[in-house]
Short mmCIF file of C-alpha atoms and ligand atoms in Angstrom, two decimals:
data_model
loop_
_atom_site.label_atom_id
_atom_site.label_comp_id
_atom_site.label_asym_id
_atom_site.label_seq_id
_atom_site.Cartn_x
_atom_site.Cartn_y
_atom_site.Cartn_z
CA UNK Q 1 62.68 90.66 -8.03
CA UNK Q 2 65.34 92.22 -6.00
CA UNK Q 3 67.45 89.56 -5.63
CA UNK Q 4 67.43 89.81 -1.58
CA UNK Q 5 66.94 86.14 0.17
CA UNK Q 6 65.50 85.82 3.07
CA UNK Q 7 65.67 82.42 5.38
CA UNK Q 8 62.80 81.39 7.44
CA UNK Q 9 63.51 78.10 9.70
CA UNK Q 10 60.22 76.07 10.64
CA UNK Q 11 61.15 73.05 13.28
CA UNK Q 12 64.37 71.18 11.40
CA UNK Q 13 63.27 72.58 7.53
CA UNK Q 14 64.78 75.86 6.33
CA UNK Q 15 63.14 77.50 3.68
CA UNK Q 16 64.91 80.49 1.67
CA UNK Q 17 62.55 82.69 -0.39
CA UNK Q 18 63.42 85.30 -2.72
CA UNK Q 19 62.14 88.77 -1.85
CA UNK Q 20 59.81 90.32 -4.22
CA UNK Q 21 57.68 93.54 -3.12
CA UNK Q 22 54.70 92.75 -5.57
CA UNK Q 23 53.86 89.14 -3.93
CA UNK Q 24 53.63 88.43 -0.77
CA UNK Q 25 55.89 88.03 1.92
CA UNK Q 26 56.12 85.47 4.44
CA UNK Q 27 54.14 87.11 7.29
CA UNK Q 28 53.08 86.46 11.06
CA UNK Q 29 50.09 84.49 9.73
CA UNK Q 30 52.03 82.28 7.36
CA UNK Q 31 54.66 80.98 9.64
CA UNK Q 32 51.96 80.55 12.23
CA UNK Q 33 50.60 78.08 9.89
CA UNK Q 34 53.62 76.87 9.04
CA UNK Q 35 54.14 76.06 12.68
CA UNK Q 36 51.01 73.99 12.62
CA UNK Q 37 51.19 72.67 9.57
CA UNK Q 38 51.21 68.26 9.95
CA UNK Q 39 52.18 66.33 6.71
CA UNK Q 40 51.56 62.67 6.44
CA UNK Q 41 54.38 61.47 4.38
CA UNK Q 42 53.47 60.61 0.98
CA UNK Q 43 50.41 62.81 1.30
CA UNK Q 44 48.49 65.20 -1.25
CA UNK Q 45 48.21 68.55 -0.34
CA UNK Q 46 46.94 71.67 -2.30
CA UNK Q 47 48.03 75.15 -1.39
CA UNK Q 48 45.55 77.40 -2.62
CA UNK Q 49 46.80 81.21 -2.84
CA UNK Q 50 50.87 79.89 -2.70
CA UNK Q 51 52.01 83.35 -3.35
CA UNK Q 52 56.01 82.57 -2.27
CA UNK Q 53 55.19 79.15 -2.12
CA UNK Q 54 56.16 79.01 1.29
CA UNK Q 55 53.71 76.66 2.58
CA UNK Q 56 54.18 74.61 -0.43
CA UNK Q 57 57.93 74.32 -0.16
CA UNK Q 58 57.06 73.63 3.25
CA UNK Q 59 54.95 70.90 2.41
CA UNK Q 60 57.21 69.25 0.47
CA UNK Q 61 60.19 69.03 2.77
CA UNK Q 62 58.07 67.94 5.37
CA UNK Q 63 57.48 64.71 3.15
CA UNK Q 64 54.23 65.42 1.19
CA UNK Q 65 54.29 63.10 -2.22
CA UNK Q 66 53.01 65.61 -4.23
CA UNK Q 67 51.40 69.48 -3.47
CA UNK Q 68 49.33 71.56 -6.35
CA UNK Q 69 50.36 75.25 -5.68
CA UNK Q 70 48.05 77.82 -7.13
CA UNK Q 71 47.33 81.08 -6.79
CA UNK Q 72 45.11 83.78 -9.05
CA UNK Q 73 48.22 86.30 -9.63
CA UNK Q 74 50.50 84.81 -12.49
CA UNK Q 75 53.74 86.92 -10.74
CA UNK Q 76 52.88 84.68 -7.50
CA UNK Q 77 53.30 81.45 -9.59
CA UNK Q 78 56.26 82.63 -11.46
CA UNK Q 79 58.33 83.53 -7.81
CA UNK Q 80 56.61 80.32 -6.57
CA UNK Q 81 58.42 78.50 -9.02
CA UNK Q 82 61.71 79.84 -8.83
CA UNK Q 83 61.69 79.62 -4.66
CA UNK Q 84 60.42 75.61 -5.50
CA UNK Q 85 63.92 75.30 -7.40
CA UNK Q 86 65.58 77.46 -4.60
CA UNK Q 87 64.70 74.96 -2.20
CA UNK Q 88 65.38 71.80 -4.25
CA UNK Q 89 61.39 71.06 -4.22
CA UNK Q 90 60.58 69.44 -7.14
CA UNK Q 91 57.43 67.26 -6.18
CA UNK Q 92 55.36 70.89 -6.43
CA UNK Q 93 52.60 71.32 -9.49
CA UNK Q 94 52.04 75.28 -9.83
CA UNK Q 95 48.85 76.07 -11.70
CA UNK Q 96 47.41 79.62 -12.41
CA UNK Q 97 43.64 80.27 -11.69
CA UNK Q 98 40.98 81.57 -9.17
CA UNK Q 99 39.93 79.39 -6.01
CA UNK Q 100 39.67 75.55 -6.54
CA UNK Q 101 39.35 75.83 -10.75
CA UNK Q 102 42.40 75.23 -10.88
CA UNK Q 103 41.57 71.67 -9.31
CA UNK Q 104 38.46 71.05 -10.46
CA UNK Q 105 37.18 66.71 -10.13
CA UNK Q 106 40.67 66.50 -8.08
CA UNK Q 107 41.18 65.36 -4.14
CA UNK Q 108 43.31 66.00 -1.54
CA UNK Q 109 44.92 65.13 2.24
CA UNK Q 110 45.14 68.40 3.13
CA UNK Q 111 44.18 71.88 1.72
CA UNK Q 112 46.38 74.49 3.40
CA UNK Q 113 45.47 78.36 2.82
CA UNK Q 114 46.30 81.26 3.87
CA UNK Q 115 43.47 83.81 1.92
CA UNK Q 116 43.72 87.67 1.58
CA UNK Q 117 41.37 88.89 4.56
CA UNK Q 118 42.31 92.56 4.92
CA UNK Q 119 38.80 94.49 4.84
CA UNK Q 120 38.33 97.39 2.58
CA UNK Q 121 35.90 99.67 0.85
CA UNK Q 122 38.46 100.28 -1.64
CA UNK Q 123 40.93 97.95 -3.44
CA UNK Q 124 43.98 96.99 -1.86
CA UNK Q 125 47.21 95.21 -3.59
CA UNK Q 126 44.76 91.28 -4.33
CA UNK Q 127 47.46 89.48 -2.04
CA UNK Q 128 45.66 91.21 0.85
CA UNK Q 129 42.71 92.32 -0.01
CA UNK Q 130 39.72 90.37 1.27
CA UNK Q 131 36.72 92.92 -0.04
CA UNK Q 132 34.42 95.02 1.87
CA UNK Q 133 34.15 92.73 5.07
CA UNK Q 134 37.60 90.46 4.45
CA UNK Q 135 35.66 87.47 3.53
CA UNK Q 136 35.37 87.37 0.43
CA UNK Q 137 38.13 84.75 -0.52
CA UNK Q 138 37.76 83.19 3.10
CA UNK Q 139 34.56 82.11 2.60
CA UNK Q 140 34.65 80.48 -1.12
CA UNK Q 141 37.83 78.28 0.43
CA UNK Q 142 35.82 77.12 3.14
CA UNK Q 143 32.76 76.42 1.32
CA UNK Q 144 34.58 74.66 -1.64
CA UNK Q 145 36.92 72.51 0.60
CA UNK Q 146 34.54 69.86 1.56
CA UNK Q 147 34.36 68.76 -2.31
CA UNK Q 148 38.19 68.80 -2.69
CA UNK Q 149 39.09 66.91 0.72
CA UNK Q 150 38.96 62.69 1.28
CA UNK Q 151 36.81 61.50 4.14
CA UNK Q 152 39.52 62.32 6.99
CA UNK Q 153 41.00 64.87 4.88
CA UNK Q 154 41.88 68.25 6.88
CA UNK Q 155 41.60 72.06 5.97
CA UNK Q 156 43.93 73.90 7.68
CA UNK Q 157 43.71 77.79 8.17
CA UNK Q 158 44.46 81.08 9.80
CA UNK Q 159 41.51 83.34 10.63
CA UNK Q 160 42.26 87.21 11.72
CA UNK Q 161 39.60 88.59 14.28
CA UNK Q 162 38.83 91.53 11.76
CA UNK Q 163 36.87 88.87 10.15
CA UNK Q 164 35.16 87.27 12.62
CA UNK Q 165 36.65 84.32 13.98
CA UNK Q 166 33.11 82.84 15.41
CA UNK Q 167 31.90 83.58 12.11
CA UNK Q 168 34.52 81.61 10.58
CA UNK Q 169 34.53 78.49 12.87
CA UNK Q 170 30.36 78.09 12.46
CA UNK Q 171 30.96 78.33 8.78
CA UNK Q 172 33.57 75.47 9.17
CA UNK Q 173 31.30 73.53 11.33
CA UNK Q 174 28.10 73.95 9.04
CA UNK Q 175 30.21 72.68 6.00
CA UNK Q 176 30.86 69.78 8.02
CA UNK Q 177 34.27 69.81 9.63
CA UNK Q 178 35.10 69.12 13.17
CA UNK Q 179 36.75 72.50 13.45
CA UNK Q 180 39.73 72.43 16.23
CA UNK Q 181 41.62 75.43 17.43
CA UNK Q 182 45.29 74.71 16.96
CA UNK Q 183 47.13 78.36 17.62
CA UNK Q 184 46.87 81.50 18.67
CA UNK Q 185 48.95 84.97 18.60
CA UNK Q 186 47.55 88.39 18.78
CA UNK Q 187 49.49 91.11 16.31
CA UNK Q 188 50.38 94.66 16.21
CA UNK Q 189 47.91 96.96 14.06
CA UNK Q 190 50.60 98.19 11.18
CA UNK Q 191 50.08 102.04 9.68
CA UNK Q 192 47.60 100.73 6.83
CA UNK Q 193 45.41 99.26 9.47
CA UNK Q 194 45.87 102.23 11.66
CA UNK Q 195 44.51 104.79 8.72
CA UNK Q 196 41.16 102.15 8.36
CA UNK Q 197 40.33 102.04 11.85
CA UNK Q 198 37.25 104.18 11.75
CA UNK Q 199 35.67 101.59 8.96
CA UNK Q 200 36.82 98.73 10.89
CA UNK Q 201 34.85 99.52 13.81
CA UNK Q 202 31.76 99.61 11.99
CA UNK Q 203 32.27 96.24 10.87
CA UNK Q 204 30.00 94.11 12.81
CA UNK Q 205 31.97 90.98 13.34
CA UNK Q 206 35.54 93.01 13.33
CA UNK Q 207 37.38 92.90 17.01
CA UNK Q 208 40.73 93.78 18.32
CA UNK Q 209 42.63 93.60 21.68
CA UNK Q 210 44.95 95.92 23.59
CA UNK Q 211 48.26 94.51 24.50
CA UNK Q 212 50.04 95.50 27.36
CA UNK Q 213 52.44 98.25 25.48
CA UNK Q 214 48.66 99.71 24.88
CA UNK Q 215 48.88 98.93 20.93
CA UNK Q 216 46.25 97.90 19.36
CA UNK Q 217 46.28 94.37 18.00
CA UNK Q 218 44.22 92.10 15.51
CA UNK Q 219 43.74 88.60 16.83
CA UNK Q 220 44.72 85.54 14.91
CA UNK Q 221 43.77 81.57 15.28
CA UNK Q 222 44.77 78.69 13.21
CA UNK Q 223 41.94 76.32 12.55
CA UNK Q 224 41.60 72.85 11.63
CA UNK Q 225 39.01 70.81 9.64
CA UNK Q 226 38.56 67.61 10.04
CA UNK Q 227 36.36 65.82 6.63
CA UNK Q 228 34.07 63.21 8.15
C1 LIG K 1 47.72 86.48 2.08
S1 LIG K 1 48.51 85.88 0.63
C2 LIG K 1 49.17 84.32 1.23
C3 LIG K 1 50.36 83.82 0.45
C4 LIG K 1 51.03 82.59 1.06
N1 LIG K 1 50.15 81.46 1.07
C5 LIG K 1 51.49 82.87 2.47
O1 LIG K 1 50.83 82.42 3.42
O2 LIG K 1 52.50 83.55 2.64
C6 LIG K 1 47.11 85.39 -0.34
C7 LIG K 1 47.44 84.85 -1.72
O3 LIG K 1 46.22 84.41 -2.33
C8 LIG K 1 46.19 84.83 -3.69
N2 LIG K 1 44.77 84.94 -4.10
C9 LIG K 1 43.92 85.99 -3.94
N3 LIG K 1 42.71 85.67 -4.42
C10 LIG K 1 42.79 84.40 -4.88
C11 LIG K 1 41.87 83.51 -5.49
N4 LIG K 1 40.60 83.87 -5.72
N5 LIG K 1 42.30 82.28 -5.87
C12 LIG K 1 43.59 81.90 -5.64
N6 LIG K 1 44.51 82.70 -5.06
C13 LIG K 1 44.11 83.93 -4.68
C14 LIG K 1 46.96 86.12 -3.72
O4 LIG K 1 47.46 86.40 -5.02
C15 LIG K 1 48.05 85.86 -2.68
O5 LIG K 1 49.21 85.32 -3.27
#
């Protein structure tokens, strides 16, 4: 760790997180779903993929009774941990593992995620990298939700369009969620994306906009799943 805080505000709750190059940072899609991000008080929630533990933290100031953090990378779970006790959030459960083992029989009010989705041929750092078509994480959170949810539970998030956001929500849908749009921001391409741009466009469900500076910009919207 380098020893560097950063403070993020979200609403009323401030939220200070330690920076650490080999987990990842708070980005544009995290505080986006931090933005959207509803707690009933007293609720269960599961973060799955915490890496800061941003949402988490989150969660718990915004009066959750008790959130499971977990994410695959045991570095995520130990900064995690020390940005819970940063914040004074000590109603947080961090457990190590891969998807929803870490869970396995258990229920929640809300599952919040925010999975690695970048698309790649070749590996990327895991805190990004979604596989060949960025779906590879996306997908299993989705499809496992529905078994880890209460009836009226909700599954809340982010989908970049270099996925395929239609994709996404019909997934959602045929899992059986009432999928609502609750955001929407469109974000710069940075240099890494830049270099892949000739294998993103021959991904079939990738898209991208031009803003007005002429940049070219990944989409992203923040869904929500409503359990029936
Ligand atoms: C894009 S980061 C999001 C981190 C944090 N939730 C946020 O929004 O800032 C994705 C996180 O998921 C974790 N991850 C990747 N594959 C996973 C898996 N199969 N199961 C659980 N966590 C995973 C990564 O280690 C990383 O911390």
């Amino acid at each position: 760790m380098s020893g560097r805080i950063i403070e993020y505000r979200i609403g009323s709750a401030r939220i200070r997180i330690m920076a650490d190059r080999k987990v990842y940072m708070p980005s544009a899609a995290t505080l986006c779903l931090a933005r959207n991000m509803r707690i009933e008080s007293g609720s269960r929630v599961m973060d799955l993929g915490t890496g800061s533990g941003f949402l988490a933290i989150l969660a718990s100031k915004l009066g959750a009774g008790e959130v499971v953090a977990t994410d695959i990378s045991a570095r995520a779970i130990r900064a995690a941990k020390s940005n819970a006790m940063l914040n004074s959030a000590d109603n947080i459960d961090f457990r190590l593992g891969s998807l929803y083992e870490p869970v396995i029989g258990e229920k929640f009010d809300l599952i919040v995620s925010n999975p690695p989705m970048t698309p790649s041929k070749s590996p990327l750092p895991r805190y990004t990298w979604g596989g060949a078509d960025g779906r590879e994480v996306l997908d299993e959170v989705i499809r496992g939700a529905v078994d880890h949810l209460r009836s009226g539970g909700r599954l809340l998030i982010p989908v970049i369009s270099l996925v395929g956001i239609g994709r996404t929500y019909r997934l959602m849908a045929d899992a059986g969620f009432n999928v609502k749009v609750l955001d929407y921001l469109t974000h710069p391409f940075g240099k890494r994306l830049m270099r892949m741009l000739d294998y993103l466009r021959s991904l079939p469900y990738a898209d991208y906009v031009y803003d007005s500076y002429g940049r070219l910009c990944w989409r992203l919207l923040v869904l929500e799943g409503v359990r029936s």
